PDB file of C-alpha atoms in Angstrom:
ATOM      1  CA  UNK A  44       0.000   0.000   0.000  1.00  0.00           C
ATOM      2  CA  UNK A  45       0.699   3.729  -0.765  1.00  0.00           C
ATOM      3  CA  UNK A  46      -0.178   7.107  -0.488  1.00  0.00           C
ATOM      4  CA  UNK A  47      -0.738   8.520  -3.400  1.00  0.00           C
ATOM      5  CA  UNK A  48       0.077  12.534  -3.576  1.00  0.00           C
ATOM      6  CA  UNK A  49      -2.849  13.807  -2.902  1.00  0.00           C
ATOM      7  CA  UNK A  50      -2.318  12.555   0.867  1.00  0.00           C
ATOM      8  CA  UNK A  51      -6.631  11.055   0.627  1.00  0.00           C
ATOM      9  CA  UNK A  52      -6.049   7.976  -1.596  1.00  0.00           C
ATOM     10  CA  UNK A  53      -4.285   4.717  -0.979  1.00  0.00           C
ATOM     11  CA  UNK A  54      -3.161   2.448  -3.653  1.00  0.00           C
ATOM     12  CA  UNK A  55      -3.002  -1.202  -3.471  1.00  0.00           C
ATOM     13  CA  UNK A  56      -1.745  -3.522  -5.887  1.00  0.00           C
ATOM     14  CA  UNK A  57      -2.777  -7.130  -5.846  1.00  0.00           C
ATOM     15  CA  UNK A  58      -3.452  -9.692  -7.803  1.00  0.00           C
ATOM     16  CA  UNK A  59      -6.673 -11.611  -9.289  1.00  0.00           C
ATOM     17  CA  UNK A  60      -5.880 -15.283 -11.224  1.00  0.00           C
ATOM     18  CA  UNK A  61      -2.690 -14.167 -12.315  1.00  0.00           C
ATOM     19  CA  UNK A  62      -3.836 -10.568 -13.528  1.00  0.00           C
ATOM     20  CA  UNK A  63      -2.190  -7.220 -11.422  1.00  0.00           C
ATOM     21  CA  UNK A  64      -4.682  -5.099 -10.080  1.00  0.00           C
ATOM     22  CA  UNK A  65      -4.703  -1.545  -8.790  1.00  0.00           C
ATOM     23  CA  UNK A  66      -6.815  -0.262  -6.098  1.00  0.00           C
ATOM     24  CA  UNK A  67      -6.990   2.917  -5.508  1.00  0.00           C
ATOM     25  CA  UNK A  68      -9.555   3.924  -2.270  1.00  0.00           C
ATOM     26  CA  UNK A  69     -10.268   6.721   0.309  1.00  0.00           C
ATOM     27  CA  UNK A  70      -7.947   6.824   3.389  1.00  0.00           C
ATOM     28  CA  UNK A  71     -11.447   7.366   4.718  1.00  0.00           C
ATOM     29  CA  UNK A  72     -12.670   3.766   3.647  1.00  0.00           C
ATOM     30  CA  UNK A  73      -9.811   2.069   5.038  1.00  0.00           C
ATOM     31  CA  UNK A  74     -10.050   3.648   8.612  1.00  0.00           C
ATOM     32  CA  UNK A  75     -13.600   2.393   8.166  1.00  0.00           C
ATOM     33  CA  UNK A  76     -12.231  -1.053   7.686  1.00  0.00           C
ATOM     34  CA  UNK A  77      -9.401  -1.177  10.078  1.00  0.00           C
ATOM     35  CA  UNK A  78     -11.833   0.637  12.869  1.00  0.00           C
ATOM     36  CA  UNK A  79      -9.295   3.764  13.690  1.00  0.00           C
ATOM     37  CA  UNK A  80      -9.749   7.514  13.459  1.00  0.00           C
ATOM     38  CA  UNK A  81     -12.558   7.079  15.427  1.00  0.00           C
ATOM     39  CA  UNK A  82     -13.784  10.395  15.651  1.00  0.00           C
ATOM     40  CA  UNK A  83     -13.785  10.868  12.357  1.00  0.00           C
ATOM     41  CA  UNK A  84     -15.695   7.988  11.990  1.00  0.00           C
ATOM     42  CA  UNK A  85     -18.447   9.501  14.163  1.00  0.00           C
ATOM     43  CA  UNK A  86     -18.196  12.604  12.238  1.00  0.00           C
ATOM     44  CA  UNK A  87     -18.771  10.666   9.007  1.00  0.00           C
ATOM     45  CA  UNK A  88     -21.506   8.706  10.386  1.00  0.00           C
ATOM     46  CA  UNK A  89     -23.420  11.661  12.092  1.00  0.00           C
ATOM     47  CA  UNK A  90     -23.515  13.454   8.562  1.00  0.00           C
ATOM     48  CA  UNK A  91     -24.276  11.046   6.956  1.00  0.00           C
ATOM     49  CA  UNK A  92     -21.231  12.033   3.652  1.00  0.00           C
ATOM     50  CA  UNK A  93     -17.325  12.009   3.192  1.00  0.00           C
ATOM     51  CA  UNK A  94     -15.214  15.162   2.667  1.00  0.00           C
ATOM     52  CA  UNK A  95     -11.656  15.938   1.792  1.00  0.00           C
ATOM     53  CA  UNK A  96     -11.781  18.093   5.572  1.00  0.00           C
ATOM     54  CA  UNK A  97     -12.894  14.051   6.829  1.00  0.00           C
ATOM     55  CA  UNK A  98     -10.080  12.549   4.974  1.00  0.00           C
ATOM     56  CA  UNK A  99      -7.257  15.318   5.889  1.00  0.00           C
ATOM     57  CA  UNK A 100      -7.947  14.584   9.794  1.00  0.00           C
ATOM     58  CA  UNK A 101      -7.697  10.920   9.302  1.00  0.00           C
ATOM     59  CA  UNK A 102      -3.875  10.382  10.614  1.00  0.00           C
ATOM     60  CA  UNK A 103      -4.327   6.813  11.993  1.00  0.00           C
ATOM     61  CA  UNK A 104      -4.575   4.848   9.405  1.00  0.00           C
ATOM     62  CA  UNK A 105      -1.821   7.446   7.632  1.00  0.00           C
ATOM     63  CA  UNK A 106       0.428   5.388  10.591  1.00  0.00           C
ATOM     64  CA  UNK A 107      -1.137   1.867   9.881  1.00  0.00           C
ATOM     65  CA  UNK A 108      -0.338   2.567   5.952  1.00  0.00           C
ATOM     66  CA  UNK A 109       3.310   3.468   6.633  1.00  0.00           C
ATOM     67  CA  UNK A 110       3.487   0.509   9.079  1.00  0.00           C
ATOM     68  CA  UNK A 111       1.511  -2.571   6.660  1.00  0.00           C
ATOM     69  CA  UNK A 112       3.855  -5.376   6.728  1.00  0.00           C
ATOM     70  CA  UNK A 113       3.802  -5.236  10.118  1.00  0.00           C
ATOM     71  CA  UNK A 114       0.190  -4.807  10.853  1.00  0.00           C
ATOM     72  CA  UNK A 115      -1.750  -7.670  12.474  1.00  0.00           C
ATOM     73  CA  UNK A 116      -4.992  -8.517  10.306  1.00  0.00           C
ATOM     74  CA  UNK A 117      -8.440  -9.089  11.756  1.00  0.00           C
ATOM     75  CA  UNK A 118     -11.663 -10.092  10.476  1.00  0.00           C
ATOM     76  CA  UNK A 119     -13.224  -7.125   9.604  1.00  0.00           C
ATOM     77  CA  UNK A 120     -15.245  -6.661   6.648  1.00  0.00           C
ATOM     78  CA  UNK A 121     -17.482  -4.435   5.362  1.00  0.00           C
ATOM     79  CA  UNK A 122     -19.801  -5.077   2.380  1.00  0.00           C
ATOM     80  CA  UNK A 123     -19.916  -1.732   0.614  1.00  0.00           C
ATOM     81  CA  UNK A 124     -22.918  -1.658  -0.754  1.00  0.00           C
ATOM     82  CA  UNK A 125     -23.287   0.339  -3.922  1.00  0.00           C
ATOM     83  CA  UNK A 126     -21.215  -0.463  -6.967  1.00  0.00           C
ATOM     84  CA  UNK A 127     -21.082   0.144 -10.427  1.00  0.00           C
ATOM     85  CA  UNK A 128     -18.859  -1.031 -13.541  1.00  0.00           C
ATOM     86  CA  UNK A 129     -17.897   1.646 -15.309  1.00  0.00           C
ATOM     87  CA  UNK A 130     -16.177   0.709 -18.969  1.00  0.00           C
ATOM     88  CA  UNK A 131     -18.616   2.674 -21.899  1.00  0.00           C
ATOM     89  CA  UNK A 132     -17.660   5.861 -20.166  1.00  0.00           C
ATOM     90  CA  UNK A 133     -13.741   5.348 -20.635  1.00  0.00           C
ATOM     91  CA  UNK A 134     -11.782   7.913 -23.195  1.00  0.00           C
ATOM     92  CA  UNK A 135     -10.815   5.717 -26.303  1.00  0.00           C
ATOM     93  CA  UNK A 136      -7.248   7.329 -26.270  1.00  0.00           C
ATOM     94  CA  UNK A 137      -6.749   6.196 -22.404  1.00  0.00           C
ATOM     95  CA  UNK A 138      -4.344   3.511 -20.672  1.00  0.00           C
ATOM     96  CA  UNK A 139      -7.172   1.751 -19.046  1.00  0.00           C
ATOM     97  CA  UNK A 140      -8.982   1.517 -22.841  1.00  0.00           C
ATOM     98  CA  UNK A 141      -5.670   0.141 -24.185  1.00  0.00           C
ATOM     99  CA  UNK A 142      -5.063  -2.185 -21.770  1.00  0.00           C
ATOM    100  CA  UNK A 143      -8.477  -3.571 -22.019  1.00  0.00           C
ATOM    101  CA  UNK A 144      -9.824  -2.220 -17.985  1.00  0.00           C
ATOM    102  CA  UNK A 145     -12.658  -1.740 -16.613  1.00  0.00           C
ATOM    103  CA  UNK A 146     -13.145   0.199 -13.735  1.00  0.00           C
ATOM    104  CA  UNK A 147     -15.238  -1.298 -10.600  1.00  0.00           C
ATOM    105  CA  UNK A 148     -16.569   1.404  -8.385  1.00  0.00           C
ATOM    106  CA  UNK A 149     -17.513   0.681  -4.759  1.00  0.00           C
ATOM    107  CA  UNK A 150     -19.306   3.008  -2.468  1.00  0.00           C
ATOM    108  CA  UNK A 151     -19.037   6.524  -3.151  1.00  0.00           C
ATOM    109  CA  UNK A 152     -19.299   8.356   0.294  1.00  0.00           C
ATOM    110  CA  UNK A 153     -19.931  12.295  -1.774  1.00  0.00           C
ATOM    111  CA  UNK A 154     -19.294  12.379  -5.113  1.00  0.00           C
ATOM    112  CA  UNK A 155     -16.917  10.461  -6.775  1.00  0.00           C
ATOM    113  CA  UNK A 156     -13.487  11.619  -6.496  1.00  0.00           C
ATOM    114  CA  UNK A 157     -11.522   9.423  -4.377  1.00  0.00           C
ATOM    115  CA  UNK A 158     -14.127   8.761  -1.212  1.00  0.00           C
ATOM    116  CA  UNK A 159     -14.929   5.487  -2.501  1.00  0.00           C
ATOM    117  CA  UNK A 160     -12.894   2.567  -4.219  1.00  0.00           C
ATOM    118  CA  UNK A 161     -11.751   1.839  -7.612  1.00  0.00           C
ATOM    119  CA  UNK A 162     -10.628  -1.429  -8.797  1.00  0.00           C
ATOM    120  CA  UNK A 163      -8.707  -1.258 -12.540  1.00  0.00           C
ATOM    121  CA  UNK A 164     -10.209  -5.238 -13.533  1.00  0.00           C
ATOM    122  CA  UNK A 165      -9.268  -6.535 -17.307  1.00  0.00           C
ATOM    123  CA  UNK A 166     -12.200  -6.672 -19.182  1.00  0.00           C
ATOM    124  CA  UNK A 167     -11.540 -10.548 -19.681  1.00  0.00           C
ATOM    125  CA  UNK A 168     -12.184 -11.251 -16.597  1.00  0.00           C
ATOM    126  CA  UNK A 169     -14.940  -8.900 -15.445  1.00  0.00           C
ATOM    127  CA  UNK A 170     -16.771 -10.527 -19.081  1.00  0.00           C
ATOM    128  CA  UNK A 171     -15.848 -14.374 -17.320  1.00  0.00           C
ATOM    129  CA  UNK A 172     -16.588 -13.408 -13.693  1.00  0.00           C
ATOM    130  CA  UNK A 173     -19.035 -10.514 -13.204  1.00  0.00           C
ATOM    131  CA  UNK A 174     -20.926  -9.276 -16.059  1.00  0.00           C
ATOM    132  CA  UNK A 175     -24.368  -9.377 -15.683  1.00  0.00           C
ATOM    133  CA  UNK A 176     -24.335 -11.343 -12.379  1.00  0.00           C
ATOM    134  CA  UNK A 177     -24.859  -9.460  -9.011  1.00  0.00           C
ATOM    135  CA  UNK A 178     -22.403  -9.485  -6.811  1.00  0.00           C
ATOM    136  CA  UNK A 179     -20.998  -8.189  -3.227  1.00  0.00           C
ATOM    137  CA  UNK A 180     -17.778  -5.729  -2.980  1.00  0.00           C
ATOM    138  CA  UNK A 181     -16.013  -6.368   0.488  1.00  0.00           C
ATOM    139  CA  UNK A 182     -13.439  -4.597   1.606  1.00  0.00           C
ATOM    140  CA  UNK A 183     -11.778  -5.884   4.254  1.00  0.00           C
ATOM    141  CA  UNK A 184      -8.313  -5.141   5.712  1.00  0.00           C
ATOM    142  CA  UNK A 185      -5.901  -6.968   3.454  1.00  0.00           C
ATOM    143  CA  UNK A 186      -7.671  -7.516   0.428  1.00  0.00           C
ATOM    144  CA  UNK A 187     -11.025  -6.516  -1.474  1.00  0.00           C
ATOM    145  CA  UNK A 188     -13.512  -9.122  -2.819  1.00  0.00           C
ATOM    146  CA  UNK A 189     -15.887  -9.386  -5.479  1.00  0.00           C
ATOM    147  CA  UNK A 190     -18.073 -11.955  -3.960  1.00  0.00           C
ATOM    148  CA  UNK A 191     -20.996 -13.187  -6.774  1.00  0.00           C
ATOM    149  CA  UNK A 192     -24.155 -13.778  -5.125  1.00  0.00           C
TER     150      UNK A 192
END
């Protein structure tokens, strides 16, 4: 895991039946998994939305994310609860068009910008695994999955 510049947005890379994938999610989301920044957890939670002043005051899991390999992982999970699959929308000229991605969206907490999770998936795959079947996004503290009901 990293930071990404922006100091809000983590990025992950893992992998999916031999495939890389990039996950890029809120610092926000992940305190939500690993249970820290508790306060701004309540804040979140009492409004109801996600904000950039949320993710800024989020230090904890800043720590946790400098720390990973040596975290210990529990069983938390979340099921995230809205998601979208995003590929028609994609700019022809992008890298994620030529290297055949679609994007998988998971809960947007106030407009999609970086509040919610984004998983780059090949096309193959999503086509083999997901399309047109419903199916759960968990986050959890080491890994995301894309659970088909």
């Amino acid at each position: 895991m990293q930071i990404l510049e922006d100091e809000r947005t983590v990025k992950i890379i893992g992998g999916y039946k031999n495939e890389e994938m990039e996950i890029e999610l809120s610092v926000l989301q992940l305190a939500k998994v690993f249970q820290c920044d508790k306060e701004v957890l309540k804040e979140q939670e009492e409004y109801g939305w996600g904000s950039e002043e949320l993710e800024d005051k989020c230090e904890e899991i800043r720590d946790i994310i400098k720390k990973f390999p040596n975290v210990e992982i529990g069983k938390n999970e979340i099921n995230v609860g809205y998601t979208s699959v995003v590929n028609k929308s994609i700019d022809r000229d992008s890298e994620d068009m030529k290297n055949q991605v679609v994007r998988v969206f998971g809960e947007d907490l106030c407009g999609w910008g970086n509040e919610g999770i984004m998983i780059r998936f090949p096309v193959e795959l999503c086509k083999q695994d997901l399309q047109g079947k419903e199916f759960d996004f968990i986050l959890k503290q080491d890994s995301i999955e894309l659970r088909v009901k």
